[in-house]
Short mmCIF file of N, CA, C and O in Angstrom, two decimals:
data_model
loop_
_atom_site.label_atom_id
_atom_site.label_comp_id
_atom_site.label_asym_id
_atom_site.label_seq_id
_atom_site.Cartn_x
_atom_site.Cartn_y
_atom_site.Cartn_z
N MET A 1 23.22 104.38 92.73
CA MET A 1 23.99 103.01 92.28
C MET A 1 23.11 102.13 92.65
O MET A 1 22.04 101.85 93.05
N ALA A 2 23.54 101.33 91.51
CA ALA A 2 22.59 100.17 91.00
C ALA A 2 23.31 98.91 92.29
O ALA A 2 24.29 98.65 92.51
N ASN A 3 22.14 97.80 92.39
CA ASN A 3 22.38 96.89 93.69
C ASN A 3 23.04 95.60 92.10
O ASN A 3 22.22 94.88 91.45
N ASN A 4 24.17 95.37 92.50
CA ASN A 4 24.72 94.04 91.80
C ASN A 4 24.59 92.56 92.25
O ASN A 4 25.40 91.84 91.48
N ASN A 5 23.72 92.44 93.27
CA ASN A 5 23.55 91.25 93.89
C ASN A 5 22.52 90.72 93.60
O ASN A 5 22.31 89.38 94.20
N ILE A 6 21.92 90.78 92.57
CA ILE A 6 20.68 90.25 91.81
C ILE A 6 20.67 90.13 90.22
O ILE A 6 21.30 91.06 89.67
N GLY A 7 20.10 89.21 89.60
CA GLY A 7 20.28 88.92 88.28
C GLY A 7 21.17 88.58 87.81
O GLY A 7 22.30 88.15 88.65
N PRO A 8 21.96 88.44 86.26
CA PRO A 8 23.03 87.89 86.00
C PRO A 8 24.18 88.46 86.58
O PRO A 8 25.19 87.67 86.17
N ARG A 9 24.20 88.98 86.59
CA ARG A 9 25.83 90.32 87.01
C ARG A 9 25.74 90.21 88.82
O ARG A 9 26.76 90.70 89.24
N ARG A 10 25.41 89.27 89.43
CA ARG A 10 25.58 89.23 90.69
C ARG A 10 27.14 88.78 91.26
O ARG A 10 27.51 87.90 90.27
N LEU A 11 27.89 88.98 92.54
CA LEU A 11 28.65 88.83 92.35
C LEU A 11 28.21 87.02 93.60
O LEU A 11 27.52 87.38 94.61
N VAL A 12 29.07 86.15 92.72
CA VAL A 12 28.99 84.43 93.49
C VAL A 12 30.14 84.37 94.29
O VAL A 12 30.99 84.35 93.73
N VAL A 13 30.04 84.21 95.42
CA VAL A 13 31.16 83.91 96.37
C VAL A 13 31.26 82.51 96.99
O VAL A 13 30.20 82.04 97.29
N GLY A 14 32.20 81.81 97.46
CA GLY A 14 31.79 80.41 98.13
C GLY A 14 32.85 80.02 97.83
O GLY A 14 33.94 79.99 96.78
N ALA A 15 32.78 78.34 98.18
CA ALA A 15 33.35 77.13 97.72
C ALA A 15 33.17 76.80 96.46
O ALA A 15 34.35 76.18 95.82
N HIS A 16 32.21 77.10 95.77
CA HIS A 16 31.75 76.54 94.24
C HIS A 16 31.82 74.95 94.60
O HIS A 16 32.59 74.31 93.39
N TYR A 17 31.17 74.12 95.36
CA TYR A 17 31.28 72.91 94.86
C TYR A 17 30.34 72.11 94.43
O TYR A 17 30.44 70.81 93.92
N GLY A 18 29.17 73.09 93.95
CA GLY A 18 28.11 72.46 93.48
C GLY A 18 28.23 71.64 92.40
O GLY A 18 27.95 70.08 92.11
N TRP A 19 28.97 72.25 91.23
CA TRP A 19 28.93 71.35 89.70
C TRP A 19 29.83 70.62 89.85
O TRP A 19 29.35 69.37 89.80
N LYS A 20 30.78 70.75 90.58
CA LYS A 20 31.82 69.27 90.60
C LYS A 20 31.19 68.58 91.53
O LYS A 20 31.62 67.17 91.14
N ASP A 21 30.40 68.57 92.54
CA ASP A 21 29.96 67.57 93.46
C ASP A 21 28.69 66.80 92.38
O ASP A 21 29.20 65.26 92.38
N TRP A 22 28.41 67.45 92.17
CA TRP A 22 27.09 67.05 91.15
C TRP A 22 27.78 65.51 89.98
O TRP A 22 26.96 65.04 89.97
N LEU A 23 28.96 66.27 89.56
CA LEU A 23 29.60 65.93 88.23
C LEU A 23 30.15 64.27 88.57
O LEU A 23 30.03 63.38 88.29
N ALA A 24 30.77 64.51 90.06
CA ALA A 24 31.74 63.89 90.52
C ALA A 24 30.60 62.56 90.85
O ALA A 24 30.73 61.44 90.56
N GLN A 25 28.82 62.55 91.55
CA GLN A 25 27.96 61.88 92.09
C GLN A 25 27.98 61.34 90.99
O GLN A 25 27.56 60.16 90.49
N ARG A 26 27.42 62.05 89.62
CA ARG A 26 27.13 61.01 88.60
C ARG A 26 27.74 60.15 87.88
O ARG A 26 27.64 58.97 87.40
N VAL A 27 29.31 60.56 88.06
CA VAL A 27 30.69 59.74 87.10
C VAL A 27 30.71 58.41 88.33
O VAL A 27 30.53 57.54 87.62
N THR A 28 30.48 58.82 89.35
CA THR A 28 30.72 57.12 89.91
C THR A 28 29.25 56.60 90.27
O THR A 28 29.69 55.42 90.27
N ALA A 29 28.57 57.09 90.22
CA ALA A 29 27.25 56.52 89.83
C ALA A 29 27.14 55.51 88.61
O ALA A 29 26.61 54.52 88.86
N ILE A 30 27.39 56.11 87.83
CA ILE A 30 27.53 55.35 86.08
C ILE A 30 29.04 54.48 86.32
O ILE A 30 28.34 53.23 86.01
N VAL A 31 29.44 54.52 87.17
CA VAL A 31 30.66 53.53 87.41
C VAL A 31 30.00 52.20 88.31
O VAL A 31 30.25 51.10 87.75
N MET A 32 29.52 52.49 89.14
CA MET A 32 28.96 51.60 89.44
C MET A 32 27.82 50.85 89.21
O MET A 32 27.73 49.37 89.23
N ALA A 33 27.09 51.54 88.29
CA ALA A 33 25.79 51.21 87.07
C ALA A 33 26.49 50.13 86.53
O ALA A 33 26.03 49.04 86.06
N ILE A 34 27.57 50.49 85.84
CA ILE A 34 28.14 49.53 84.64
C ILE A 34 28.59 48.22 85.66
O ILE A 34 28.50 47.37 85.25
N TYR A 35 29.49 48.38 86.29
CA TYR A 35 29.77 47.24 87.28
C TYR A 35 28.66 46.37 87.93
O TYR A 35 28.84 45.20 87.65
N THR A 36 27.68 46.66 88.13
CA THR A 36 26.38 46.22 88.74
C THR A 36 25.88 45.19 87.40
O THR A 36 25.52 44.04 87.23
N ILE A 37 25.74 45.85 86.01
CA ILE A 37 25.36 45.03 84.95
C ILE A 37 26.75 43.90 84.37
O ILE A 37 26.04 43.03 84.29
N LEU A 38 27.88 44.28 84.84
CA LEU A 38 28.82 43.37 84.69
C LEU A 38 28.40 42.33 85.61
O LEU A 38 28.82 41.21 85.29
N LEU A 39 28.57 42.46 86.68
CA LEU A 39 28.17 41.68 87.88
C LEU A 39 27.26 40.89 87.84
O LEU A 39 26.88 39.03 87.40
N LEU A 40 25.86 41.32 86.86
CA LEU A 40 24.84 40.59 86.54
C LEU A 40 24.90 39.75 85.70
O LEU A 40 24.22 38.74 85.76
N VAL A 41 26.01 39.95 84.17
CA VAL A 41 25.50 39.07 83.53
C VAL A 41 26.85 38.09 83.72
O VAL A 41 26.58 36.98 82.99
N CYS A 42 27.43 38.47 84.49
CA CYS A 42 28.34 37.13 85.05
C CYS A 42 27.52 36.41 85.89
O CYS A 42 27.67 34.64 85.44
N PHE A 43 26.71 37.00 86.60
CA PHE A 43 25.71 35.80 87.67
C PHE A 43 25.04 35.20 86.51
O PHE A 43 24.64 34.31 86.73
N LEU A 44 24.16 35.65 85.76
CA LEU A 44 23.11 35.10 84.82
C LEU A 44 23.93 34.08 83.77
O LEU A 44 23.00 33.02 83.44
N THR A 45 25.21 34.24 83.50
CA THR A 45 25.80 33.33 82.23
C THR A 45 26.65 32.33 83.00
O THR A 45 27.17 32.34 81.92
N ALA A 46 26.73 32.42 84.33
CA ALA A 46 27.56 31.15 84.91
C ALA A 46 27.31 30.14 84.44
O ALA A 46 26.25 29.58 85.35
N SER A 47 28.52 29.34 84.43
CA SER A 47 28.20 27.90 84.25
C SER A 47 28.73 27.23 85.46
O SER A 47 27.87 26.03 85.19
N ASN A 48 29.48 27.68 85.89
CA ASN A 48 29.96 27.00 87.06
C ASN A 48 29.24 28.18 88.37
O ASN A 48 29.88 28.48 88.83
N PHE A 49 28.20 27.64 89.12
CA PHE A 49 27.38 28.39 89.94
C PHE A 49 27.73 27.78 91.33
O PHE A 49 26.98 27.24 91.91
N SER A 50 28.72 27.97 91.57
CA SER A 50 29.27 27.49 93.14
C SER A 50 30.83 28.50 93.46
O SER A 50 30.76 29.71 92.86
N TYR A 51 31.35 28.18 94.93
CA TYR A 51 32.01 29.17 95.27
C TYR A 51 33.06 28.64 94.43
O TYR A 51 34.09 30.17 93.91
N GLU A 52 33.65 28.01 93.85
CA GLU A 52 34.92 27.81 93.16
C GLU A 52 34.83 28.59 91.79
O GLU A 52 35.68 29.44 90.74
N GLY A 53 33.58 29.09 91.66
CA GLY A 53 33.45 29.41 89.78
C GLY A 53 33.47 31.16 90.26
O GLY A 53 33.94 31.53 89.58
N TRP A 54 32.76 31.32 91.12
CA TRP A 54 33.04 32.86 91.79
C TRP A 54 34.02 33.10 92.05
O TRP A 54 34.62 34.42 91.73
N ALA A 55 35.22 32.31 93.00
CA ALA A 55 36.61 32.33 93.39
C ALA A 55 37.25 32.56 91.90
O ALA A 55 38.23 33.44 92.41
N GLY A 56 37.22 32.15 90.68
CA GLY A 56 37.52 32.15 89.69
C GLY A 56 37.36 33.06 89.22
O GLY A 56 38.40 34.08 88.38
N LEU A 57 36.33 33.89 88.86
CA LEU A 57 35.98 34.82 88.36
C LEU A 57 36.79 36.20 89.03
O LEU A 57 37.54 37.28 88.69
N PHE A 58 36.79 36.43 90.37
CA PHE A 58 37.31 37.16 91.41
C PHE A 58 38.70 37.21 91.22
O PHE A 58 39.78 37.85 91.79
N ALA A 59 39.38 36.30 90.72
CA ALA A 59 40.92 35.65 90.37
C ALA A 59 41.44 36.38 89.50
O ALA A 59 42.78 36.59 89.83
N LYS A 60 40.65 36.83 88.64
CA LYS A 60 41.49 37.32 87.69
C LYS A 60 41.46 38.98 87.74
O LYS A 60 40.86 39.21 88.64
N GLN A 61 43.02 39.29 87.51
CA GLN A 61 43.29 40.65 88.19
C GLN A 61 42.43 41.78 87.20
O GLN A 61 42.08 42.66 88.02
N GLY A 62 42.04 41.91 85.96
CA GLY A 62 41.25 42.79 85.50
C GLY A 62 39.72 42.95 86.32
O GLY A 62 39.34 44.13 86.54
N PHE A 63 39.07 41.55 86.92
CA PHE A 63 38.17 41.94 87.68
C PHE A 63 38.16 42.33 89.10
O PHE A 63 37.65 43.07 89.52
N LYS A 64 39.60 42.03 89.82
CA LYS A 64 39.73 42.60 91.06
C LYS A 64 40.19 44.02 90.53
O LYS A 64 39.43 45.24 91.68
N LEU A 65 40.37 44.68 89.45
CA LEU A 65 40.59 45.76 89.17
C LEU A 65 39.33 46.75 88.84
O LEU A 65 39.34 48.02 89.70
N ALA A 66 38.36 46.05 88.42
CA ALA A 66 36.87 46.62 88.41
C ALA A 66 36.12 46.84 89.44
O ALA A 66 35.83 47.65 89.73
N THR A 67 36.64 45.80 90.52
CA THR A 67 35.89 45.91 91.51
C THR A 67 36.27 46.77 92.36
O THR A 67 35.74 47.39 93.02
N PHE A 68 38.06 47.17 92.56
CA PHE A 68 38.34 48.06 93.12
C PHE A 68 37.97 49.44 93.03
O PHE A 68 37.86 50.27 93.51
N VAL A 69 38.04 49.50 91.62
CA VAL A 69 37.54 51.11 91.22
C VAL A 69 36.40 51.41 91.11
O VAL A 69 35.83 52.41 91.56
N THR A 70 35.46 50.18 91.36
CA THR A 70 34.09 50.05 91.96
C THR A 70 33.65 50.88 92.89
O THR A 70 32.94 51.91 93.49
N PHE A 71 34.67 50.43 93.83
CA PHE A 71 34.52 50.22 95.30
C PHE A 71 35.10 51.74 95.97
O PHE A 71 34.42 52.47 96.52
N LEU A 72 35.89 52.05 95.13
CA LEU A 72 37.10 53.74 95.05
C LEU A 72 35.21 54.47 95.06
O LEU A 72 35.47 55.64 95.28
N SER A 73 35.07 54.48 93.71
CA SER A 73 33.93 54.88 93.21
C SER A 73 32.68 55.24 94.24
O SER A 73 32.31 56.59 94.29
N LEU A 74 32.33 53.96 94.59
CA LEU A 74 31.52 53.81 95.83
C LEU A 74 31.86 54.96 97.28
O LEU A 74 31.01 55.94 97.72
N PHE A 75 33.18 54.89 97.53
CA PHE A 75 33.42 55.74 98.90
C PHE A 75 33.49 57.24 98.45
O PHE A 75 33.06 57.84 99.23
N TYR A 76 34.04 57.53 97.24
CA TYR A 76 33.93 59.11 97.08
C TYR A 76 32.51 59.50 96.91
O TYR A 76 32.56 60.71 97.07
N HIS A 77 31.75 58.52 95.99
CA HIS A 77 30.34 59.49 96.17
C HIS A 77 29.69 58.78 97.63
O HIS A 77 29.14 60.28 98.04
N ALA A 78 30.19 58.21 98.35
CA ALA A 78 29.45 58.46 99.75
C ALA A 78 30.07 59.75 100.67
O ALA A 78 29.65 60.41 101.01
N TRP A 79 31.72 59.98 100.32
CA TRP A 79 32.00 61.08 101.11
C TRP A 79 31.35 62.26 100.35
O TRP A 79 31.55 63.33 101.39
N VAL A 80 31.40 62.78 99.09
CA VAL A 80 30.55 63.63 98.44
C VAL A 80 29.07 63.89 99.35
O VAL A 80 28.85 65.07 99.71
N GLY A 81 28.43 62.71 99.72
CA GLY A 81 26.88 62.61 100.10
C GLY A 81 27.44 63.39 101.62
O GLY A 81 26.36 64.14 101.92
N VAL A 82 27.85 62.41 102.30
CA VAL A 82 28.13 62.51 103.76
C VAL A 82 28.58 63.86 103.87
O VAL A 82 28.12 64.83 104.82
N ARG A 83 29.59 64.37 103.33
CA ARG A 83 30.08 65.61 103.35
C ARG A 83 29.44 66.79 103.16
O ARG A 83 28.94 67.56 104.11
N ASN A 84 28.58 66.85 102.42
CA ASN A 84 27.72 67.56 101.80
C ASN A 84 26.46 67.47 103.10
O ASN A 84 25.70 69.02 103.67
N ILE A 85 25.79 66.76 103.71
CA ILE A 85 24.99 66.32 105.33
C ILE A 85 25.58 66.99 106.04
O ILE A 85 25.15 67.88 106.52
N TRP A 86 26.99 66.94 106.30
CA TRP A 86 27.19 67.66 107.62
C TRP A 86 27.88 68.90 107.27
O TRP A 86 27.37 69.89 108.15
N MET A 87 28.25 69.50 105.95
CA MET A 87 27.87 71.16 105.80
C MET A 87 26.68 71.84 105.55
O MET A 87 26.44 72.82 106.51
N ASP A 88 25.48 71.19 105.51
CA ASP A 88 24.49 71.47 105.65
C ASP A 88 23.57 71.32 106.93
O ASP A 88 22.97 72.67 107.39
N TYR A 89 23.80 70.29 107.89
CA TYR A 89 23.08 70.36 109.00
C TYR A 89 23.69 70.91 110.32
O TYR A 89 23.43 70.22 111.44
N VAL A 90 25.19 70.39 110.06
CA VAL A 90 25.98 70.75 111.57
C VAL A 90 26.78 72.32 111.63
O VAL A 90 27.97 72.34 110.75
N LYS A 91 26.18 72.96 112.17
CA LYS A 91 26.69 74.27 112.47
C LYS A 91 27.67 74.50 112.85
O LYS A 91 28.52 75.38 112.47
N PRO A 92 27.81 73.73 114.00
CA PRO A 92 29.30 73.93 115.09
C PRO A 92 30.35 73.99 113.91
O PRO A 92 30.22 72.37 114.10
N VAL A 93 31.52 74.49 113.68
CA VAL A 93 32.56 73.94 112.85
C VAL A 93 33.31 73.16 113.40
O VAL A 93 33.91 72.18 112.62
N SER A 94 33.30 73.07 115.05
CA SER A 94 34.56 72.17 115.46
C SER A 94 33.70 70.45 115.49
O SER A 94 34.38 69.57 115.13
N VAL A 95 32.64 70.69 115.49
CA VAL A 95 31.76 69.12 115.61
C VAL A 95 31.52 69.10 113.75
O VAL A 95 32.26 67.62 113.38
N ARG A 96 31.63 69.45 113.14
CA ARG A 96 31.43 69.05 111.63
C ARG A 96 32.60 68.70 111.14
O ARG A 96 33.05 67.85 110.76
N ILE A 97 33.75 69.56 111.68
CA ILE A 97 35.14 69.16 111.23
C ILE A 97 35.36 67.92 111.66
O ILE A 97 36.30 66.95 110.83
N ALA A 98 35.24 67.11 113.17
CA ALA A 98 35.30 66.10 113.55
C ALA A 98 34.81 65.04 112.85
O ALA A 98 35.35 63.94 112.46
N LEU A 99 33.54 65.50 112.42
CA LEU A 99 32.38 64.11 111.65
C LEU A 99 33.08 64.01 110.63
O LEU A 99 33.23 63.26 109.58
N GLN A 100 33.64 65.09 109.39
CA GLN A 100 33.94 65.23 108.59
C GLN A 100 35.27 63.90 108.44
O GLN A 100 35.77 63.33 107.42
N VAL A 101 36.55 64.59 109.23
CA VAL A 101 37.22 64.00 109.55
C VAL A 101 37.06 62.16 109.94
O VAL A 101 37.62 61.38 109.33
N ALA A 102 36.04 61.92 110.80
CA ALA A 102 36.13 60.83 111.17
C ALA A 102 35.26 60.17 109.65
O ALA A 102 35.63 58.60 109.58
N THR A 103 34.53 60.63 109.12
CA THR A 103 34.10 60.01 107.91
C THR A 103 35.20 59.48 106.97
O THR A 103 35.09 58.46 106.55
N LEU A 104 35.81 60.86 106.78
CA LEU A 104 36.73 60.37 105.58
C LEU A 104 38.11 59.36 106.18
O LEU A 104 38.20 58.15 105.22
N LEU A 105 38.27 59.24 107.31
CA LEU A 105 39.02 58.24 107.96
C LEU A 105 38.41 56.83 107.51
O LEU A 105 39.18 55.83 107.17
N TRP A 106 36.89 56.88 107.95
CA TRP A 106 36.29 55.78 108.00
C TRP A 106 36.34 55.42 106.47
O TRP A 106 36.89 54.06 106.21
N LEU A 107 35.91 56.25 105.62
CA LEU A 107 36.38 55.98 104.11
C LEU A 107 37.77 54.84 103.65
O LEU A 107 37.85 54.56 102.66
N ILE A 108 38.61 55.73 104.33
CA ILE A 108 39.79 55.24 103.48
C ILE A 108 40.13 54.01 104.33
O ILE A 108 40.67 52.95 103.75
N GLY A 109 39.75 53.94 105.69
CA GLY A 109 39.98 52.65 106.06
C GLY A 109 39.37 51.39 105.27
O GLY A 109 39.77 50.49 105.25
N CYS A 110 37.96 51.79 104.89
CA CYS A 110 37.17 50.61 103.78
C CYS A 110 38.02 50.29 102.81
O CYS A 110 38.52 49.14 102.08
N ALA A 111 38.52 51.67 102.16
CA ALA A 111 39.40 51.53 100.89
C ALA A 111 40.35 50.26 101.13
O ALA A 111 40.67 49.69 100.36
N ALA A 112 40.88 50.16 102.07
CA ALA A 112 42.37 49.71 102.68
C ALA A 112 41.59 48.45 102.80
O ALA A 112 42.63 46.94 102.27
N TRP A 113 40.68 47.92 103.39
CA TRP A 113 40.33 47.07 103.87
C TRP A 113 39.80 46.34 102.51
O TRP A 113 39.58 44.81 102.19
N THR A 114 39.05 46.95 101.50
CA THR A 114 39.05 46.19 100.22
C THR A 114 39.90 45.58 99.67
O THR A 114 40.19 44.77 98.82
N ALA A 115 41.13 46.71 99.53
CA ALA A 115 42.27 46.10 98.82
C ALA A 115 42.78 44.46 99.49
O ALA A 115 43.17 44.10 98.40
N GLN A 116 42.61 44.77 100.74
CA GLN A 116 43.56 44.02 101.23
C GLN A 116 42.01 42.46 101.15
O GLN A 116 43.21 41.35 100.82
N ILE A 117 41.17 42.46 100.90
CA ILE A 117 40.12 41.09 100.59
C ILE A 117 40.47 41.03 99.11
O ILE A 117 40.72 39.57 98.90
N LEU A 118 40.26 41.86 98.73
CA LEU A 118 40.76 41.73 96.56
C LEU A 118 42.51 40.94 96.58
O LEU A 118 42.33 39.95 95.66
N TRP A 119 43.55 41.37 96.96
CA TRP A 119 44.50 41.06 96.74
C TRP A 119 45.33 40.30 97.87
O TRP A 119 46.48 40.16 98.01
N ARG A 120 44.61 39.71 98.57
CA ARG A 120 45.13 38.73 99.78
C ARG A 120 45.89 37.15 99.37
O ARG A 120 45.03 37.08 98.36
N VAL A 121 46.55 36.74 100.14
CA VAL A 121 47.19 35.70 99.25
C VAL A 121 46.30 34.55 100.35
O VAL A 121 45.82 34.70 100.99
#
């Protein structure tokens, strides 16, 4: 009887997070890089280099939306990374779940705070 646990015919089991996590981190990194370039261009081409100029830039709904999408990308990027750290290095399941829940609640709170900052009256 042949051993099917090695080579291309091996049986792979598990959660299969690897590829999706890898892709999610690359996509969120691209979103953050594009926003950083956009912000840098706005900074370097600003004619009104003052608080009023920056407040005017962030007053536009499109820029607020781009900023919020970038922060959501940042929070998801952080979630994938920190969750993987907890899964790799924290062996007691109860401690790992508690840390994951705390991380998730913190990131959701940060997202809510970001929305409040961007759309406060």
